[in-house]
XYZ file of C-alpha atoms in Angstrom:
542
model
C 0.000 0.000 0.000
C 3.036 2.311 0.194
C 2.604 3.395 -3.472
C -0.411 5.427 -2.317
C 1.920 7.476 -0.087
C 4.419 7.983 -2.896
C 1.631 8.961 -5.292
C 0.276 11.531 -2.846
C 3.708 13.144 -2.419
C 4.303 13.211 -6.184
C 0.917 14.633 -7.164
C 0.620 17.124 -4.321
C 4.132 18.412 -3.665
C 7.300 17.210 -5.386
C 6.253 16.042 -8.822
C 7.212 12.693 -10.300
C 10.868 13.479 -11.077
C 11.844 14.661 -7.587
C 9.750 11.957 -5.914
C 11.325 9.262 -8.061
C 14.853 10.546 -7.449
C 14.300 10.844 -3.690
C 12.798 7.393 -3.286
C 15.446 5.809 -5.526
C 18.079 7.109 -3.125
C 16.044 5.828 -0.181
C 15.655 2.399 -1.776
C 19.382 2.160 -2.501
C 20.123 3.157 1.098
C 17.689 0.507 2.382
C 19.336 -2.227 0.297
C 22.719 -1.078 1.599
C 21.439 -1.441 5.173
C 20.083 -4.935 4.444
C 23.435 -5.958 2.968
C 25.197 -4.569 6.040
C 22.840 -6.514 8.334
C 23.914 -9.840 6.792
C 27.603 -8.899 6.480
C 28.837 -6.919 9.498
C 29.324 -9.038 12.662
C 27.909 -6.277 14.869
C 24.629 -6.253 12.922
C 23.969 -9.985 12.614
C 23.789 -12.848 15.127
C 26.717 -15.300 15.135
C 26.596 -18.512 13.130
C 24.945 -21.523 14.774
C 27.319 -24.113 16.257
C 25.197 -27.117 15.349
C 21.790 -28.378 14.292
C 19.283 -29.890 16.703
C 15.536 -29.884 17.022
C 15.905 -27.055 19.535
C 17.927 -24.459 17.650
C 17.985 -22.092 20.630
C 20.598 -24.302 22.326
C 23.145 -23.625 19.614
C 21.872 -20.433 17.900
C 22.080 -17.125 19.728
C 19.043 -14.945 18.964
C 19.504 -11.537 17.392
C 19.838 -8.610 19.767
C 17.324 -5.766 19.879
C 19.770 -3.564 17.988
C 20.238 -6.153 15.253
C 16.498 -6.775 14.887
C 15.733 -3.060 14.994
C 18.306 -2.228 12.324
C 17.088 -5.031 10.058
C 13.398 -4.106 10.369
C 14.217 -0.433 9.853
C 15.950 -1.392 6.596
C 12.922 -3.438 5.502
C 10.455 -0.628 6.221
C 12.710 1.860 4.447
C 12.842 -0.530 1.498
C 9.037 -0.769 1.446
C 8.722 3.022 1.446
C 11.335 3.366 -1.288
C 9.659 0.743 -3.455
C 6.294 2.453 -2.945
C 7.597 5.818 -4.095
C 9.353 4.290 -7.093
C 6.481 2.099 -8.263
C 3.891 4.848 -7.991
C 5.916 7.251 -10.164
C 8.231 5.367 -12.489
C 5.587 4.141 -14.952
C 3.820 7.504 -15.107
C 7.154 9.324 -15.427
C 8.211 7.044 -18.277
C 4.870 7.691 -19.974
C 5.494 11.438 -19.663
C 8.485 11.092 -21.985
C 6.207 10.511 -24.988
C 4.824 13.469 -26.914
C 1.243 12.420 -27.667
C 0.899 15.243 -30.222
C 3.508 13.472 -32.373
C 1.826 10.576 -34.280
C 4.997 8.466 -34.177
C 5.496 8.899 -30.423
C 1.779 8.450 -29.764
C 1.926 5.072 -31.526
C 4.995 4.064 -29.537
C 3.282 5.047 -26.307
C 0.534 2.493 -26.997
C 3.198 -0.248 -27.101
C 5.030 1.115 -24.071
C 2.992 -0.746 -21.363
C 3.617 -4.084 -23.106
C 7.390 -3.719 -23.303
C 7.519 -2.139 -19.859
C 5.862 -5.234 -18.412
C 8.231 -7.503 -20.364
C 11.213 -5.762 -18.757
C 9.646 -6.120 -15.298
C 8.964 -9.821 -15.919
C 12.509 -10.392 -17.164
C 13.909 -8.766 -14.026
C 11.604 -10.875 -11.870
C 12.779 -14.021 -13.640
C 16.423 -13.182 -12.929
C 15.721 -12.387 -9.277
C 13.842 -15.611 -8.502
C 16.348 -17.790 -10.344
C 19.868 -16.345 -10.473
C 19.781 -14.364 -7.220
C 18.150 -17.224 -5.312
C 20.905 -19.519 -6.592
C 23.574 -17.031 -5.462
C 22.004 -16.743 -2.001
C 21.790 -20.523 -1.594
C 25.227 -21.456 -2.929
C 27.501 -18.450 -2.325
C 25.979 -16.550 0.570
C 23.662 -13.769 1.682
C 26.305 -11.072 1.337
C 26.539 -11.591 -2.417
C 22.842 -12.363 -2.630
C 21.973 -8.889 -1.319
C 25.128 -7.146 -2.516
C 24.385 -7.739 -6.204
C 20.903 -6.100 -6.179
C 22.332 -3.288 -4.034
C 24.973 -2.591 -6.662
C 22.368 -2.738 -9.434
C 20.108 -0.320 -7.519
C 23.009 2.091 -7.052
C 23.859 1.919 -10.760
C 20.200 2.475 -11.692
C 20.015 5.530 -9.416
C 23.177 6.970 -10.971
C 21.881 6.410 -14.516
C 18.567 8.057 -13.597
C 20.266 11.269 -12.482
C 22.698 11.266 -15.428
C 19.714 11.263 -17.779
C 18.163 14.354 -16.157
C 18.853 16.751 -19.084
C 16.952 14.429 -21.432
C 13.726 14.132 -19.446
C 10.418 15.818 -20.062
C 9.353 16.742 -16.559
C 6.099 18.520 -17.394
C 4.272 17.766 -14.172
C 1.186 19.765 -13.209
C 0.894 20.102 -9.467
C -2.758 20.380 -8.594
C -2.243 20.386 -4.852
C -3.271 17.449 -2.732
C -5.523 15.162 -4.815
C -7.460 14.261 -1.677
C -8.069 17.956 -0.973
C -9.344 18.502 -4.524
C -11.744 15.583 -4.180
C -12.901 16.804 -0.767
C -13.528 20.304 -2.147
C -15.860 18.924 -4.815
C -17.784 16.774 -2.341
C -18.126 19.599 0.193
C -19.137 22.132 -2.473
C -21.713 19.742 -3.912
C -23.144 19.146 -0.436
C -23.291 22.880 0.303
C -25.040 23.539 -3.007
C -27.426 20.602 -2.720
C -30.485 22.833 -3.184
C -29.064 24.611 -6.228
C -30.442 23.525 -9.598
C -27.821 22.565 -12.159
C -28.103 24.626 -15.384
C -29.349 22.832 -18.468
C -26.509 24.442 -20.423
C -23.154 23.070 -19.161
C -21.394 26.145 -20.585
C -22.807 28.049 -17.615
C -20.873 25.960 -15.116
C -17.743 27.402 -13.522
C -14.447 26.801 -15.318
C -10.987 28.353 -15.479
C -10.742 31.186 -17.955
C -8.467 30.685 -20.931
C -5.435 32.534 -19.522
C -5.572 30.553 -16.279
C -6.057 27.309 -18.184
C -3.010 27.896 -20.369
C -0.778 28.487 -17.325
C -2.305 26.094 -14.777
C -3.589 23.205 -16.900
C -2.278 23.416 -20.470
C -4.308 21.104 -22.686
C -5.807 19.391 -19.649
C -9.257 20.935 -19.263
C -11.955 18.284 -19.148
C -15.240 18.725 -20.930
C -18.450 18.290 -18.969
C -19.969 14.809 -19.150
C -23.511 13.709 -18.318
C -24.188 11.585 -15.275
C -23.366 11.999 -11.584
C -25.387 15.220 -11.655
C -25.052 15.721 -7.916
C -21.354 16.462 -8.380
C -22.192 19.125 -10.990
C -23.685 21.178 -8.171
C -20.114 21.841 -7.019
C -19.481 23.789 -10.257
C -22.869 25.484 -10.376
C -22.444 29.250 -10.222
C -24.519 30.599 -7.319
C -27.272 33.163 -7.770
C -27.994 36.021 -5.391
C -30.927 35.268 -3.144
C -32.325 36.511 0.113
C -30.550 33.598 1.850
C -27.014 34.678 0.944
C -25.536 37.733 -0.726
C -22.398 36.989 -2.739
C -19.880 39.805 -2.950
C -18.208 40.580 -6.247
C -14.802 39.545 -4.836
C -16.181 36.125 -3.872
C -17.369 35.461 -7.392
C -14.186 36.681 -9.059
C -12.108 34.409 -6.798
C -14.564 31.890 -5.351
C -13.978 29.855 -2.221
C -12.824 26.408 -3.489
C -14.884 24.815 -0.710
C -18.028 26.449 -2.138
C -17.446 26.547 -5.891
C -15.234 24.291 -8.016
C -14.413 24.188 -11.718
C -15.864 21.765 -14.256
C -12.426 20.189 -14.678
C -12.174 19.589 -10.936
C -15.658 18.034 -10.901
C -14.822 15.865 -13.908
C -11.675 14.654 -12.136
C -13.831 13.382 -9.288
C -16.258 11.849 -11.782
C -13.345 9.989 -13.358
C -12.288 8.601 -9.979
C -15.866 7.591 -9.153
C -16.205 5.817 -12.504
C -12.833 4.110 -12.076
C -13.650 2.706 -8.634
C -16.041 -0.051 -9.864
C -13.372 -1.124 -12.378
C -10.831 -1.185 -9.539
C -13.117 -3.257 -7.310
C -13.918 -5.803 -10.029
C -10.198 -6.353 -10.652
C -9.571 -7.456 -7.074
C -10.904 -10.938 -7.806
C -8.166 -11.520 -10.374
C -5.529 -10.525 -7.816
C -7.080 -12.986 -5.359
C -6.855 -15.743 -7.976
C -3.304 -14.734 -8.903
C -2.294 -14.962 -5.233
C -2.761 -18.743 -5.498
C 0.329 -18.914 -7.746
C 2.559 -18.368 -4.722
C 0.423 -20.266 -2.202
C -1.933 -23.135 -3.064
C -0.389 -23.850 -6.467
C 2.944 -24.350 -4.677
C 1.286 -26.633 -2.124
C -0.065 -28.729 -4.988
C 3.414 -28.973 -6.470
C 4.991 -30.277 -3.263
C 2.777 -33.401 -3.419
C 3.723 -34.298 -7.019
C 6.696 -35.943 -8.706
C 9.211 -33.159 -9.403
C 11.865 -35.284 -11.108
C 13.335 -33.977 -14.387
C 15.660 -36.607 -15.751
C 17.750 -38.919 -13.584
C 19.708 -36.291 -11.671
C 17.594 -33.149 -11.374
C 14.519 -32.364 -9.303
C 12.688 -29.118 -10.016
C 11.800 -27.180 -6.837
C 8.070 -26.553 -6.464
C 8.904 -22.912 -5.704
C 10.413 -22.576 -9.197
C 7.148 -23.335 -10.994
C 6.008 -19.655 -10.954
C 8.908 -19.069 -13.356
C 6.615 -20.482 -16.039
C 4.241 -17.570 -15.424
C 7.084 -15.136 -16.054
C 8.361 -17.071 -19.081
C 4.871 -17.076 -20.579
C 4.654 -13.304 -20.153
C 8.083 -12.732 -21.724
C 7.163 -14.878 -24.749
C 3.511 -13.927 -25.206
C 3.679 -10.147 -24.696
C 5.956 -9.435 -27.701
C 3.724 -11.690 -29.823
C 0.693 -9.793 -28.546
C 2.217 -6.437 -29.486
C 3.637 -7.449 -32.872
C 0.935 -9.774 -34.228
C -2.224 -9.817 -32.107
C -2.773 -6.032 -31.946
C -2.386 -5.381 -35.721
C -4.649 -8.336 -36.563
C -7.394 -7.301 -34.148
C -7.027 -3.629 -35.135
C -8.101 -4.523 -38.684
C -11.276 -6.074 -37.257
C -12.219 -3.606 -34.531
C -10.799 -0.411 -36.009
C -9.474 0.546 -32.572
C -5.890 1.817 -32.528
C -5.087 -0.491 -29.587
C -6.753 -3.502 -31.165
C -8.834 -4.026 -28.056
C -9.926 -1.131 -25.899
C -8.374 -1.045 -22.448
C -11.525 -2.385 -20.780
C -11.971 -5.079 -23.445
C -8.395 -6.193 -22.840
C -9.010 -6.460 -19.098
C -12.276 -8.320 -19.764
C -10.542 -10.915 -21.958
C -7.993 -11.380 -19.186
C -10.754 -11.937 -16.641
C -12.225 -14.678 -18.843
C -8.805 -16.365 -19.112
C -8.308 -15.988 -15.344
C -11.588 -17.826 -14.760
C -10.466 -20.567 -17.152
C -7.108 -20.892 -15.362
C -8.659 -21.477 -11.935
C -11.151 -23.902 -13.533
C -8.245 -25.875 -15.003
C -6.602 -25.852 -11.559
C -9.794 -27.339 -10.083
C -9.844 -30.178 -12.648
C -6.139 -30.933 -12.081
C -6.711 -31.012 -8.321
C -9.638 -33.413 -8.798
C -7.348 -35.731 -10.782
C -4.634 -35.458 -8.121
C -7.089 -36.293 -5.334
C -8.496 -39.306 -7.206
C -4.959 -40.648 -7.565
C -4.167 -39.975 -3.890
C -7.367 -41.691 -2.709
C -6.714 -44.704 -4.933
C -3.299 -45.185 -3.310
C -4.694 -44.997 0.218
C -4.021 -42.763 3.194
C -0.695 -44.376 4.049
C 1.115 -43.087 0.971
C 4.484 -41.493 1.770
C 6.322 -39.098 -0.518
C 5.208 -37.537 -3.780
C 2.386 -38.968 -5.860
C 3.247 -40.761 -9.122
C 1.969 -37.756 -11.079
C 4.348 -35.284 -12.699
C 4.387 -31.698 -11.498
C 4.022 -30.596 -15.104
C 0.301 -31.308 -14.830
C 0.288 -27.860 -13.190
C 1.888 -26.241 -16.235
C -1.427 -25.292 -17.977
C -2.716 -23.335 -14.980
C 0.615 -21.520 -14.619
C 0.764 -20.651 -18.318
C -2.880 -19.524 -18.429
C -2.157 -17.296 -15.443
C 0.754 -15.783 -17.365
C -1.460 -15.143 -20.401
C -4.165 -13.476 -18.319
C -1.435 -11.292 -16.785
C -0.663 -10.094 -20.314
C -4.258 -8.976 -20.698
C -5.275 -7.896 -17.190
C -2.143 -6.521 -15.529
C -0.909 -4.613 -18.572
C -4.473 -3.513 -19.325
C -4.891 -2.254 -15.764
C -1.600 -0.366 -15.894
C -2.627 1.271 -19.161
C -6.170 2.011 -17.974
C -5.333 3.624 -14.638
C -2.469 5.668 -16.108
C -4.464 6.834 -19.111
C -7.776 7.510 -17.396
C -6.520 9.109 -14.194
C -6.792 12.919 -14.128
C -3.610 14.684 -15.227
C -3.100 16.071 -11.717
C -3.506 12.596 -10.177
C -1.647 10.318 -12.597
C 0.706 8.952 -9.936
C -2.339 8.187 -7.807
C -3.822 6.334 -10.774
C -0.726 4.141 -11.011
C -0.912 3.552 -7.258
C -4.525 2.390 -7.670
C -3.320 -0.214 -10.166
C -0.619 -1.413 -7.772
C -3.039 -1.473 -4.839
C -5.181 -4.110 -6.573
C -2.345 -6.586 -5.985
C -2.119 -5.782 -2.265
C -5.863 -5.710 -1.618
C -6.365 -8.826 -3.757
C -3.781 -10.680 -1.656
C -5.611 -9.642 1.517
C -8.865 -10.827 -0.084
C -7.275 -14.192 -0.871
C -6.062 -14.572 2.730
C -9.516 -13.641 4.003
C -11.208 -16.218 1.765
C -8.763 -18.929 2.853
C -9.339 -18.091 6.543
C -13.131 -18.093 6.180
C -13.188 -21.345 4.199
C -10.772 -23.033 6.613
C -12.848 -22.054 9.658
C -16.186 -23.021 8.096
C -15.129 -26.343 6.535
C -12.794 -27.588 9.276
C -13.409 -31.211 10.283
C -11.418 -34.259 11.356
C -9.800 -34.453 7.900
C -8.763 -30.809 7.974
C -11.528 -29.356 5.787
C -11.068 -28.017 2.278
C -7.563 -26.695 2.953
C -5.896 -28.845 5.592
C -2.314 -29.723 6.433
C -2.594 -32.976 4.479
C -3.715 -32.017 0.987
C -4.366 -35.654 0.103
C -7.174 -35.710 2.671
C -8.437 -32.193 1.956
C -10.645 -30.864 -0.818
C -8.724 -27.963 -2.281
C -10.644 -28.539 -5.511
C -13.774 -27.254 -3.746
C -11.946 -24.025 -2.942
C -10.885 -23.689 -6.571
C -14.502 -24.175 -7.651
C -15.503 -21.459 -5.177
C -12.976 -19.114 -6.787
C -14.361 -20.059 -10.206
C -17.892 -19.149 -9.124
C -16.760 -15.870 -7.599
C -14.764 -15.083 -10.757
C -17.839 -15.644 -12.944
C -19.950 -13.422 -10.689
C -17.217 -10.793 -10.708
C -17.007 -10.997 -14.517
C -20.751 -10.307 -14.778
C -20.452 -7.111 -12.736
C -17.268 -6.097 -14.558
C -19.051 -6.220 -17.922
C -21.861 -4.046 -16.543
C -19.447 -1.446 -15.165
C -17.322 -1.500 -18.335
C -20.387 -0.791 -20.507
C -21.322 2.085 -18.183
C -17.834 3.604 -18.206
C -17.119 6.793 -20.189
C -13.529 7.145 -21.389
C -11.667 10.325 -20.527
C -9.995 10.701 -23.926
C -13.250 11.693 -25.604
C -13.780 14.487 -23.096
C -10.561 16.534 -23.381
C -10.761 20.163 -24.365
C -7.908 21.742 -26.312
C -7.298 24.917 -24.315
C -4.989 26.514 -26.861
C -7.623 26.088 -29.543
C -10.386 27.341 -27.301
C -8.388 30.395 -26.311
C -8.132 31.477 -29.932
C -11.896 31.518 -30.236
C -14.057 34.266 -28.849
C -15.887 33.277 -25.663
C -19.597 32.758 -26.028
C -22.062 34.744 -24.007
C -25.534 33.961 -22.862
C -28.532 36.194 -23.555
C -27.874 38.328 -20.517
C -24.362 39.101 -21.632
C -23.129 38.736 -18.090
C -21.816 35.173 -18.025
C -19.116 34.004 -20.391
C -17.700 30.539 -20.889
C -14.638 30.108 -18.747
C -15.714 32.458 -15.943
C -17.415 32.025 -12.580
C -19.323 35.308 -12.475
C -23.000 35.524 -11.666
C -25.527 38.041 -12.915
C -26.009 41.185 -10.797
C -29.288 42.210 -9.197
C -30.161 38.610 -8.325
C -31.285 37.659 -11.828
C -30.446 34.030 -12.536
C -28.566 33.307 -15.762
C -30.288 31.494 -18.590
C -30.773 27.846 -17.714
C -30.940 28.380 -13.939
C -33.929 28.000 -11.674
C -34.087 30.570 -8.905
C -34.183 29.349 -5.324
C -37.509 29.839 -3.600
């Protein structure tokens, strides 16, 4: 959840460049501390003198200083990773000039290749670095990533002259959202004008300096929020001074763009919620899928046994192979059919991934049923792995990798593209938070199912998987995934994309502002009509 903190700092105060640079330094420092904690004698407990069932007889526990230093390094690492992850994707996206057709086309491929690079790095970390830690030692195991992090930080700062750092600070995104909600509540009795041009908006000069090219056009729906941008009229209940209307209180009157930003967040929330189920299913890759693998025959040839913990590598390998194929062949082929520049729209891409995710957990349920039938046929006294190869799990791992190509990359693209310009880091943090919240959801489901189904055999998920019914849990996830898919389709059909609602400020500024019949209210201003006469389209308060 730390990306939410990093996103807040970037959007409200420092901007993405400074936030990224600061948290890169913090992350490098944290890795240095972790390396020190496994290297320096003063910061690590001494080696154990022997191995017995009671390790405390031969292993001295870590001191408070050693534990405190190590946990401080871990928390600092979590904060550093949060600041980096919330900004780095958005900052990289900022380097593309969307007004250039060539760069705009490259930007559409950027999320795919970005995710390939992440997957390749993950593959190296869970294979090469794990091997180094097991065979050479923890000092090298942590020292290598520390050196890489330091080199990455240095390269980032060297490239400073080349970056486009056009970040628009809109203040705290939470404050902007709160201002709209409070203003809408205060104006709850005000009637929204039938003509959206009469709503409050920045004038052209302010827009060019404060939000160049980023004004959002009014959209229908969520009318209650429009009350926040409804220009007040003079009534006997409250007299508005001229100064108040020229520079309105942001807690009483907001701009259309500010209201539309909140509308975007409100519309994105159902999409965010309906993506949590995928994260809950994906969490099984590192938990129950591994437990399945430990009960199966892991032999590869006469002299090698594949560790069950290495099976998730097939998810990463699938991503690294399938994503380039998706970008080079799938997108152009589908583009000719749909006419969409991305091939599939962002929400269609996520939807396809949700279908594949449901199929993957269904396949896992069938494989578990086969495994249980074999275990039951051999009796309860079986010792060691079942005579069933671990590669029976390969389809569910590969399907999970394919649905990552659709869902995870689609989510990254969706939340970055659809988040308001002043909250783009927050949008990326929302994407990352689906993983964290989905993992919590998975743990909650496992706890509930374990408590409800517990019996003498251990229930659905017991210590002895051969006597449990993990297939029932997989079928539960399948049912929940289908239900989630139904709601996702409904929300996706309801969603209005931001791209169709942008207003070109530079173009608008070259045009003469339109006036209503009273001649007192112009587009781009928040003035009301004097003498208490409501502008055209308003209903006076009674």
